[in-house]
PDB file of C-alpha atoms in Angstrom:
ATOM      1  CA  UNK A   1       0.000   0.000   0.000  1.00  0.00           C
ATOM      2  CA  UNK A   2       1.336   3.454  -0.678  1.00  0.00           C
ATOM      3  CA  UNK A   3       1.465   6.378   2.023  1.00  0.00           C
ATOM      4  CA  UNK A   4      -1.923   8.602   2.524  1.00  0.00           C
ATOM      5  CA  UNK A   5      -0.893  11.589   0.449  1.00  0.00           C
ATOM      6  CA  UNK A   6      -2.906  14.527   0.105  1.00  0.00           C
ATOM      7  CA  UNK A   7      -2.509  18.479  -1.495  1.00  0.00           C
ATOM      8  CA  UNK A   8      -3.304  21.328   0.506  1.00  0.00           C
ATOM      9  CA  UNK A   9      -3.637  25.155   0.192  1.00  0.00           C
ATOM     10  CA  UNK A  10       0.282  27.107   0.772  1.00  0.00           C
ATOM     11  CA  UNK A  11      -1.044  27.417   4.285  1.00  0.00           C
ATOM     12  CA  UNK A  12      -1.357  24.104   5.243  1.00  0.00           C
ATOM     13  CA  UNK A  13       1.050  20.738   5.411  1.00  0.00           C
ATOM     14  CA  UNK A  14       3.239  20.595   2.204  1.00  0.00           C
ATOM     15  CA  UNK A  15       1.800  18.789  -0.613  1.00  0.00           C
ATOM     16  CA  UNK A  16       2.278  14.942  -0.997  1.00  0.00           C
ATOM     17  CA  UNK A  17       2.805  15.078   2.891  1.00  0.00           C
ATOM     18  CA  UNK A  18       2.316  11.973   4.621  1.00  0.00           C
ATOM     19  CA  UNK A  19      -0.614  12.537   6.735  1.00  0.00           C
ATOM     20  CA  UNK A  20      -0.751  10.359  10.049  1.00  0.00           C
ATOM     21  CA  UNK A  21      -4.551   9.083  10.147  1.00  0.00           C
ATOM     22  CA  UNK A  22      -7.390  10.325  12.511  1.00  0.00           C
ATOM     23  CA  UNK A  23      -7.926   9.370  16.162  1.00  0.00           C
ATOM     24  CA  UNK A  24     -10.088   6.660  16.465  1.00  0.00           C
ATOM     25  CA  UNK A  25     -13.683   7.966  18.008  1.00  0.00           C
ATOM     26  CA  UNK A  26     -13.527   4.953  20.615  1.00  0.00           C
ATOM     27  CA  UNK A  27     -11.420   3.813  23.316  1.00  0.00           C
ATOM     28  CA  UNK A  28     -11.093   0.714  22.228  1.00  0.00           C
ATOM     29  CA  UNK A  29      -9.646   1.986  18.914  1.00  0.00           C
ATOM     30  CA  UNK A  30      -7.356   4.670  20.671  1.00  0.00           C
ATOM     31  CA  UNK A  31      -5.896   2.144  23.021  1.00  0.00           C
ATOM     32  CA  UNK A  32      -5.260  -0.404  19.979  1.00  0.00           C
ATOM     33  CA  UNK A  33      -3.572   2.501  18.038  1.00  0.00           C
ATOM     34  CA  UNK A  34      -1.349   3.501  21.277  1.00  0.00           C
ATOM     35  CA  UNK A  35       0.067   0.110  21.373  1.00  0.00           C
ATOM     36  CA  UNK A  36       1.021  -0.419  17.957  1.00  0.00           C
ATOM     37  CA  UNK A  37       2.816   3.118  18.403  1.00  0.00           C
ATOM     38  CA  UNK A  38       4.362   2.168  21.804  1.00  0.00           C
ATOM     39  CA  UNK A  39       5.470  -0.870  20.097  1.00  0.00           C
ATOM     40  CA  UNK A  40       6.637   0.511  17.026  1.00  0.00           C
ATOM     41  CA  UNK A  41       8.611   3.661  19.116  1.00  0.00           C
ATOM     42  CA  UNK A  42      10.823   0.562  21.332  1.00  0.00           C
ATOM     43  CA  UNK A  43      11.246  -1.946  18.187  1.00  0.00           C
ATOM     44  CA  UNK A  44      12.479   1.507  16.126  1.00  0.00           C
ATOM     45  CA  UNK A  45      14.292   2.393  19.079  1.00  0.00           C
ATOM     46  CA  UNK A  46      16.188  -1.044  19.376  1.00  0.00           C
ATOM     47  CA  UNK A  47      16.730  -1.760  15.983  1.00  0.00           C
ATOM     48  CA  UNK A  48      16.073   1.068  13.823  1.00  0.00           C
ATOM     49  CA  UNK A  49      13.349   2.067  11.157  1.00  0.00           C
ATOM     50  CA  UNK A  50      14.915   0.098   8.223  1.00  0.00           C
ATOM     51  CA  UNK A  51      14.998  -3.658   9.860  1.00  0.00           C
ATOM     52  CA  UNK A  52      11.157  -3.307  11.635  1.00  0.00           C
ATOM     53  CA  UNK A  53       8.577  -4.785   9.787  1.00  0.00           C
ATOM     54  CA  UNK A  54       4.691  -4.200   9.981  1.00  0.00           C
ATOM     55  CA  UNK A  55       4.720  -7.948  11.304  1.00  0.00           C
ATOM     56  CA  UNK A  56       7.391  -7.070  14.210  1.00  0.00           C
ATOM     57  CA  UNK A  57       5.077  -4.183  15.180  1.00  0.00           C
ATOM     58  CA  UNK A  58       1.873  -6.215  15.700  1.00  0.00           C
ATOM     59  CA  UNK A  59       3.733  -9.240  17.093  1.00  0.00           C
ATOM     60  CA  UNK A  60       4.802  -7.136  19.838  1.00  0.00           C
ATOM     61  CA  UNK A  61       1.577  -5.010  20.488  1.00  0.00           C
ATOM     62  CA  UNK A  62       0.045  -8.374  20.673  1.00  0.00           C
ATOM     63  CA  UNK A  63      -2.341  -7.441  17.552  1.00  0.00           C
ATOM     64  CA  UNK A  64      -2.588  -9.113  14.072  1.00  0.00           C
ATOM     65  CA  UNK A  65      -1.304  -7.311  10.663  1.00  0.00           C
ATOM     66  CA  UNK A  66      -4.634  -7.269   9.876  1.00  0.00           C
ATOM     67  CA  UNK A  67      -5.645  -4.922  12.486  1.00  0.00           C
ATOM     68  CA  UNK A  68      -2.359  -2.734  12.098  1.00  0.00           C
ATOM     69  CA  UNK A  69      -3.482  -1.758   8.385  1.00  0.00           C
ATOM     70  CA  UNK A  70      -6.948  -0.972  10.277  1.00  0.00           C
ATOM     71  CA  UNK A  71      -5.295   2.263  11.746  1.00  0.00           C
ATOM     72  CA  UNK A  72      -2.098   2.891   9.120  1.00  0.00           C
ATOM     73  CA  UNK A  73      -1.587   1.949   5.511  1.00  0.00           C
ATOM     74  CA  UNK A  74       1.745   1.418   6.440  1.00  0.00           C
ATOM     75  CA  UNK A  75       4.633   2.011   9.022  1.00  0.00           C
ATOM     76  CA  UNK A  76       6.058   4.883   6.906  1.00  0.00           C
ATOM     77  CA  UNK A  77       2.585   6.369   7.772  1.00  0.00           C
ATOM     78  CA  UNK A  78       2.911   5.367  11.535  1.00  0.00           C
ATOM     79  CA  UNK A  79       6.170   6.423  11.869  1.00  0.00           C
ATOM     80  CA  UNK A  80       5.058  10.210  10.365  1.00  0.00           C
ATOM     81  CA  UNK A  81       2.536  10.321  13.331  1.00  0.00           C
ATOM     82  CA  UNK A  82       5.165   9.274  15.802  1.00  0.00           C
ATOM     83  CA  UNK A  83       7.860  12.061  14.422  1.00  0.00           C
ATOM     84  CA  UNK A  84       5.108  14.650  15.665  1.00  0.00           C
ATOM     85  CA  UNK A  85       5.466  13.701  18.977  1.00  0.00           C
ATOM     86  CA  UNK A  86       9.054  15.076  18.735  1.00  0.00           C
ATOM     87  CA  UNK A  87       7.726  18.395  18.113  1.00  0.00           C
ATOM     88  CA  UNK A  88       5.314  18.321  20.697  1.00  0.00           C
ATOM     89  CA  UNK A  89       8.085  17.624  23.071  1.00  0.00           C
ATOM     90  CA  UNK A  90       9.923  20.625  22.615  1.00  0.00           C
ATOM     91  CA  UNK A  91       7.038  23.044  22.632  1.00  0.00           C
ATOM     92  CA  UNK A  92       5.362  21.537  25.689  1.00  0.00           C
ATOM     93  CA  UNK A  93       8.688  21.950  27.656  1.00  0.00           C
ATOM     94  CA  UNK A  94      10.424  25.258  26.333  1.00  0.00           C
ATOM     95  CA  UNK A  95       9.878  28.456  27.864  1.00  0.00           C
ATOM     96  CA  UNK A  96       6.860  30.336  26.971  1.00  0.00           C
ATOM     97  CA  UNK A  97       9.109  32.840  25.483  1.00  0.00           C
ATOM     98  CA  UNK A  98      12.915  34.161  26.053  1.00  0.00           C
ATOM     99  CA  UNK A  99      13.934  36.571  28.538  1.00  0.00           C
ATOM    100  CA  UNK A 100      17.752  36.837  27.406  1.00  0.00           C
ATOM    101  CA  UNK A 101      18.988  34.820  30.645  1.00  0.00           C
ATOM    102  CA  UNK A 102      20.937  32.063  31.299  1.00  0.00           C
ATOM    103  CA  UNK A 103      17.992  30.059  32.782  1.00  0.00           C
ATOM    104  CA  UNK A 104      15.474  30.389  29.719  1.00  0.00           C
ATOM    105  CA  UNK A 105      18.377  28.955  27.355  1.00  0.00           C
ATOM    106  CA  UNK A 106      19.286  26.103  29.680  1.00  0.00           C
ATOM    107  CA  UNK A 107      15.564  24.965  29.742  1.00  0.00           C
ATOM    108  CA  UNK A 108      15.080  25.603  26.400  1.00  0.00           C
ATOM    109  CA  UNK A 109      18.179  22.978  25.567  1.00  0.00           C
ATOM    110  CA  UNK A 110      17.059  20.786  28.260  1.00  0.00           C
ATOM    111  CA  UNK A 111      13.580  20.245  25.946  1.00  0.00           C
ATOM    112  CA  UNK A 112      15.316  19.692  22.779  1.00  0.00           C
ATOM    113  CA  UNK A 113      18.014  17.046  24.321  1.00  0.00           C
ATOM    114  CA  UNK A 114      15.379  15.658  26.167  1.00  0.00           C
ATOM    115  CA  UNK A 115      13.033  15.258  23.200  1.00  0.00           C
ATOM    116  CA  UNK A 116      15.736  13.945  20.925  1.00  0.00           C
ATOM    117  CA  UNK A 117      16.685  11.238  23.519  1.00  0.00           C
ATOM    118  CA  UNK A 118      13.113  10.111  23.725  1.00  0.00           C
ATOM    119  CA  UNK A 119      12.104  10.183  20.062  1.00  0.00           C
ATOM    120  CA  UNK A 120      15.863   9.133  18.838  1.00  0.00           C
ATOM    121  CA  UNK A 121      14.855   6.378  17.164  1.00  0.00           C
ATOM    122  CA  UNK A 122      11.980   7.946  15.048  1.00  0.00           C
ATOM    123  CA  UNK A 123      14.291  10.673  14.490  1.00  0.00           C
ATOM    124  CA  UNK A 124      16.945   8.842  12.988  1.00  0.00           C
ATOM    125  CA  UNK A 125      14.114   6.928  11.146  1.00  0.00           C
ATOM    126  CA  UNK A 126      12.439  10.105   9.543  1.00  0.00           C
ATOM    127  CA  UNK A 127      16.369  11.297   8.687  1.00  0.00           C
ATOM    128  CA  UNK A 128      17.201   8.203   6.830  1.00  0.00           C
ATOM    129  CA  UNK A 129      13.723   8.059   4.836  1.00  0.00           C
ATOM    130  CA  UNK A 130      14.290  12.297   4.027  1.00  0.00           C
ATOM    131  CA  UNK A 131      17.611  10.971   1.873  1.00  0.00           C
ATOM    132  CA  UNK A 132      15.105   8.906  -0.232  1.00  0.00           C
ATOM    133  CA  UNK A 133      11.716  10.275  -0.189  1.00  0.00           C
ATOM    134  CA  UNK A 134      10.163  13.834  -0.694  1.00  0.00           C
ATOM    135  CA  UNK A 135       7.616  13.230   1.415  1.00  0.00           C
ATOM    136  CA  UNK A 136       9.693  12.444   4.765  1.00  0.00           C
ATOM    137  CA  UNK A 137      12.406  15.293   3.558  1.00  0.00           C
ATOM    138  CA  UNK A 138       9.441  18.226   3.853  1.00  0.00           C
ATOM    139  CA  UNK A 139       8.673  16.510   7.063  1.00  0.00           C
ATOM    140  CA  UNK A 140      11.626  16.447   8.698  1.00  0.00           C
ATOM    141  CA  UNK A 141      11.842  20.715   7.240  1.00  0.00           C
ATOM    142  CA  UNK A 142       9.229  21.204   9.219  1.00  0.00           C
ATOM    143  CA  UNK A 143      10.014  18.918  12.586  1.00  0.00           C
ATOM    144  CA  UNK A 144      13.278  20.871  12.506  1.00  0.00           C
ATOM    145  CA  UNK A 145      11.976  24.371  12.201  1.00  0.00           C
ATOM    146  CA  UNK A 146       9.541  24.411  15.335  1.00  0.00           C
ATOM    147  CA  UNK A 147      13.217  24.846  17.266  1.00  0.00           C
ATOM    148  CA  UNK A 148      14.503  27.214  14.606  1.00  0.00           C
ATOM    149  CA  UNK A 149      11.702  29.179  15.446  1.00  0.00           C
ATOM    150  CA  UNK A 150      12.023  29.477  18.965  1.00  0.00           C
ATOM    151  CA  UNK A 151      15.993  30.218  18.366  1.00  0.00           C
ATOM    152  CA  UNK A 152      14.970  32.607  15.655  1.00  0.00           C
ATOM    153  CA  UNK A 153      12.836  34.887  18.347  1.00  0.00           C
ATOM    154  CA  UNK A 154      15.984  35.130  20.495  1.00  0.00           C
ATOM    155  CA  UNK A 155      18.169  36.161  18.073  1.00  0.00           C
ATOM    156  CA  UNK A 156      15.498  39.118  17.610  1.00  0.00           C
ATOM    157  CA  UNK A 157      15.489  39.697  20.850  1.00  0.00           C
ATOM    158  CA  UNK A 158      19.495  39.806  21.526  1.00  0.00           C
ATOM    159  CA  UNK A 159      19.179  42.508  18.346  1.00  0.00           C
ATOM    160  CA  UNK A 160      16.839  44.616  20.226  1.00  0.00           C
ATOM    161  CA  UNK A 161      19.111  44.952  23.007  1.00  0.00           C
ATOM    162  CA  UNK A 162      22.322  46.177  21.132  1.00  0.00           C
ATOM    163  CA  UNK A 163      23.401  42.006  20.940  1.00  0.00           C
ATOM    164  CA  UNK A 164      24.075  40.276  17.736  1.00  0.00           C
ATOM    165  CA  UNK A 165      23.846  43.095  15.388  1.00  0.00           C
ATOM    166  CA  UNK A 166      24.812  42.121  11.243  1.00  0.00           C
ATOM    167  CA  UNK A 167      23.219  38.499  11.986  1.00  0.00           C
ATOM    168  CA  UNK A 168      20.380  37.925   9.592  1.00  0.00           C
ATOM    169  CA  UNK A 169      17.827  36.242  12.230  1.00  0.00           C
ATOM    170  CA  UNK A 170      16.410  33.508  10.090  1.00  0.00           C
ATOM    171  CA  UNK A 171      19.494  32.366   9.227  1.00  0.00           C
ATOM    172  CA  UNK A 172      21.591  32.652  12.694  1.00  0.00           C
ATOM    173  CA  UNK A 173      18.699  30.463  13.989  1.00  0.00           C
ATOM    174  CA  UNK A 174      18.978  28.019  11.062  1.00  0.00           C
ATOM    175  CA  UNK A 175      22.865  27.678  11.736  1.00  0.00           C
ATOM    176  CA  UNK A 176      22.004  27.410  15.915  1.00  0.00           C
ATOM    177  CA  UNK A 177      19.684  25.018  14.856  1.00  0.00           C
ATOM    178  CA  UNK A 178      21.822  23.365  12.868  1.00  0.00           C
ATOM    179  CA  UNK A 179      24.514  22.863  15.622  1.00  0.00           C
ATOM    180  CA  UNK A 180      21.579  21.310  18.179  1.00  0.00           C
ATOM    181  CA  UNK A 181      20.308  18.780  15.427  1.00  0.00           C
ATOM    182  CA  UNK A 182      23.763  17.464  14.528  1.00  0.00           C
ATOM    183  CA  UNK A 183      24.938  17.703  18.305  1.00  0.00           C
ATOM    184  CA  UNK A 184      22.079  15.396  19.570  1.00  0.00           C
ATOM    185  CA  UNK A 185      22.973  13.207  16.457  1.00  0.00           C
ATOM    186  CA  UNK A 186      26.297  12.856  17.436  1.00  0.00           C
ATOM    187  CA  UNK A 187      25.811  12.333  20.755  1.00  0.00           C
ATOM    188  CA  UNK A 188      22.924   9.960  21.137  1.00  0.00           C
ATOM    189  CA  UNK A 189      22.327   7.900  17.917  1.00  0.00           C
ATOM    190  CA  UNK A 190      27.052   7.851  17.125  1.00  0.00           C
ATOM    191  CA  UNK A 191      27.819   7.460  20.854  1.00  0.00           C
ATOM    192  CA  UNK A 192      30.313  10.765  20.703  1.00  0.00           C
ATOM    193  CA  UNK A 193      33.552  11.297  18.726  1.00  0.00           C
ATOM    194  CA  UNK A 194      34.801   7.683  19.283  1.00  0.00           C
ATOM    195  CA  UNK A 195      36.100   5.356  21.842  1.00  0.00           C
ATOM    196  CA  UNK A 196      36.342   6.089  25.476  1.00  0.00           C
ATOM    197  CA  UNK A 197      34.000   9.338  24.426  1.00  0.00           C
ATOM    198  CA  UNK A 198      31.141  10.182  27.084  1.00  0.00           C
ATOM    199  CA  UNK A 199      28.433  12.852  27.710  1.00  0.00           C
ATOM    200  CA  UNK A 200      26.147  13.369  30.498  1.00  0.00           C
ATOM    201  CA  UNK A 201      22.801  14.864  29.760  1.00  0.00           C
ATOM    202  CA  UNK A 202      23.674  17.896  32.145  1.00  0.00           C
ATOM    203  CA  UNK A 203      26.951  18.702  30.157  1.00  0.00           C
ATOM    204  CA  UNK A 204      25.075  18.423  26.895  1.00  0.00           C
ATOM    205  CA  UNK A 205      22.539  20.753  27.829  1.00  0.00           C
ATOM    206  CA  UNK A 206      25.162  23.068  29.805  1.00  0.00           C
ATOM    207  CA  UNK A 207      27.186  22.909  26.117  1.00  0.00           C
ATOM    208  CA  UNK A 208      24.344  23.902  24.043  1.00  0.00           C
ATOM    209  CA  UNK A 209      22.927  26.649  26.039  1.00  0.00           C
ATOM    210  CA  UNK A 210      26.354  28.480  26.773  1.00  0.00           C
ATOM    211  CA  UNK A 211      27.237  27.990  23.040  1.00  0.00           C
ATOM    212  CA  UNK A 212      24.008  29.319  22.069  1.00  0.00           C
ATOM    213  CA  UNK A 213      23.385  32.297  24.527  1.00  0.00           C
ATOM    214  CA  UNK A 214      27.441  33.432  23.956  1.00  0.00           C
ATOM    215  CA  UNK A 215      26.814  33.603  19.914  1.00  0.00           C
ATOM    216  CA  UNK A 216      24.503  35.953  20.971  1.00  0.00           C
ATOM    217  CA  UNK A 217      25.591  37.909  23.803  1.00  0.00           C
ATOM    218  CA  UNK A 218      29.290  37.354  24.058  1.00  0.00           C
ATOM    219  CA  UNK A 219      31.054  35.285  26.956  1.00  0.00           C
ATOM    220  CA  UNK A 220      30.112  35.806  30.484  1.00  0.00           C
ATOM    221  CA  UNK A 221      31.518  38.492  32.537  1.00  0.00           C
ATOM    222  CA  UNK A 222      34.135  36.926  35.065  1.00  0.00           C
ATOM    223  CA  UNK A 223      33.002  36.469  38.819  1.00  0.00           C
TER     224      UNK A 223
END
C-alpha cells in the first residue's frame, strides 16, 4: 500500500505530505492505536526504522497485521505520526518565550536534548527516509523548524538589546539550529567522537545553552 498523500492550500502541510490518520472515536480503537505506536517507538528504538517490519510491530503489540493496516496503511505512515510527537516535546517543555537569561536557554536545551533522547529512534528513522523520499524530507523541514523558530525569536530579541547586530535572524537560527540537530545526532544515535567518548545529559545541555546564549551575547563576565 502506498502512504496517505494529500494536497493542501500554501497554508497548510506541504503537498504529498504523509498525513498520520485520525484518532479513532472509541477507546477501544485509541488504546489499539497507542500500542502499535508504543510498540513501534521501542522496536524503532532497538533496531532502527529500516529492519522493523509491519509484522514485528503487531507481534509485539500483541495485535494481528490485519488490524495494524486498520489504523495505518503502512509504518512509513505510523512512523510520520510518531515524528510529531518530537515536536510536541519541545514546545510543551520550552519556555513560553525568552527573557535573554541564562535560565530560559538552559531549559530551552534541556527540551530539545530531552526530546531527541526520547524520540531518537523515530528521528533517525524520519532522517534516513528524508535521503530517499520527498515526502519524509518536507517533514523532517518542518520537525526541525519548530526549534529554529524558537531560536529565531531570540536572536530578535538579543538585536533589540544592542546584541548580535549584522546576523540575519532567520538564518543565525537556522545555523544554531543546525549545531543542536547534529549535536544530539552525534551524541545519542554515534555514541560521541569515538572510543572512550562520554556525555552526560547535564553537560550536553550546559554545552548547548552556553554555546548558544554566547553567539549571541558574548562570553560571560568573570566572577
Amino acid at each position: 500500500m502506498s502512504p496517505e498523500t494529500t494536497t493542501t492550500p500554501a497554508t497548510g502541510p506541504a503537498a504529498g505530505t504523509t498525513v498520520a490518520p485520525p484518532e479513532p472515536p472509541s477507546a477501544k480503537g485509541r488504546a489499539t492505536r497507542a500500542a502499535f505506536e508504543d510498540a513501534a517507538r521501542a522496536l524503532i528504538a532497538e533496531r532502527g526504522f529500516l529492519r522493523t517490519t509491519v509484522h514485528d510491530i503487531a507481534a509485539a503489540a500483541g495485535k494481528s497485521t490485519a488490524a495494524f493496516y486498520r489504523y495505518f496503511d503502512n509504518k512509513e505512515q505510523l512512523l510520520a505520526a510518531l515524528a510529531d510527537g518530537f515536536s510536541h516535546e519541545v514546545l510543551l517543555h520550552s519556555p513560553d518565550a525568552p527573557d535573554g537569561g541564562a535560565e530560559f536557554f538552559e531549559t530551552a536545551a534541556r527540551a530539545y536534548w530531552d526530546a531527541y533522547k526520547e524520540h531518537l529512534g523515530v528521528l533517525v528513522g524520519v532522517f534516513q527516509l528524508a535521503m530517499v523520499d520527498e515526502e519524509f524530507a518536507e517533514r523532517w523541514r518542518a520537525s526541525r523548524l519548530v526549534g529554529v523558530r524558537i531560536i529565531e525569536r531570540t536572536v530578535r530579541q538579543a538585536q533589540d538589546r544592542g546584541h548580535a547586530a549584522g546576523l540575519d535572524p532567520a538564518l543565525a537560527a537556522s545555523a544554531i539550529g543546525a549545531m543542536f540537530e547534529h549535536f544530539c545526532f552525534v551524541w545519542l544515535a554515534q555514541g560521541g567522537d569515538g572510543p572512550g567518548t562520554g556525555i552526560t545529559d547535564d553537560e550536553a545541555v550546559a554545552t548547548l545553552a552556553a554555546l548558544w546564549r554566547r553567539s549571541l551575547y558574548g562570553e560571560e563576565p568573570s566572577p
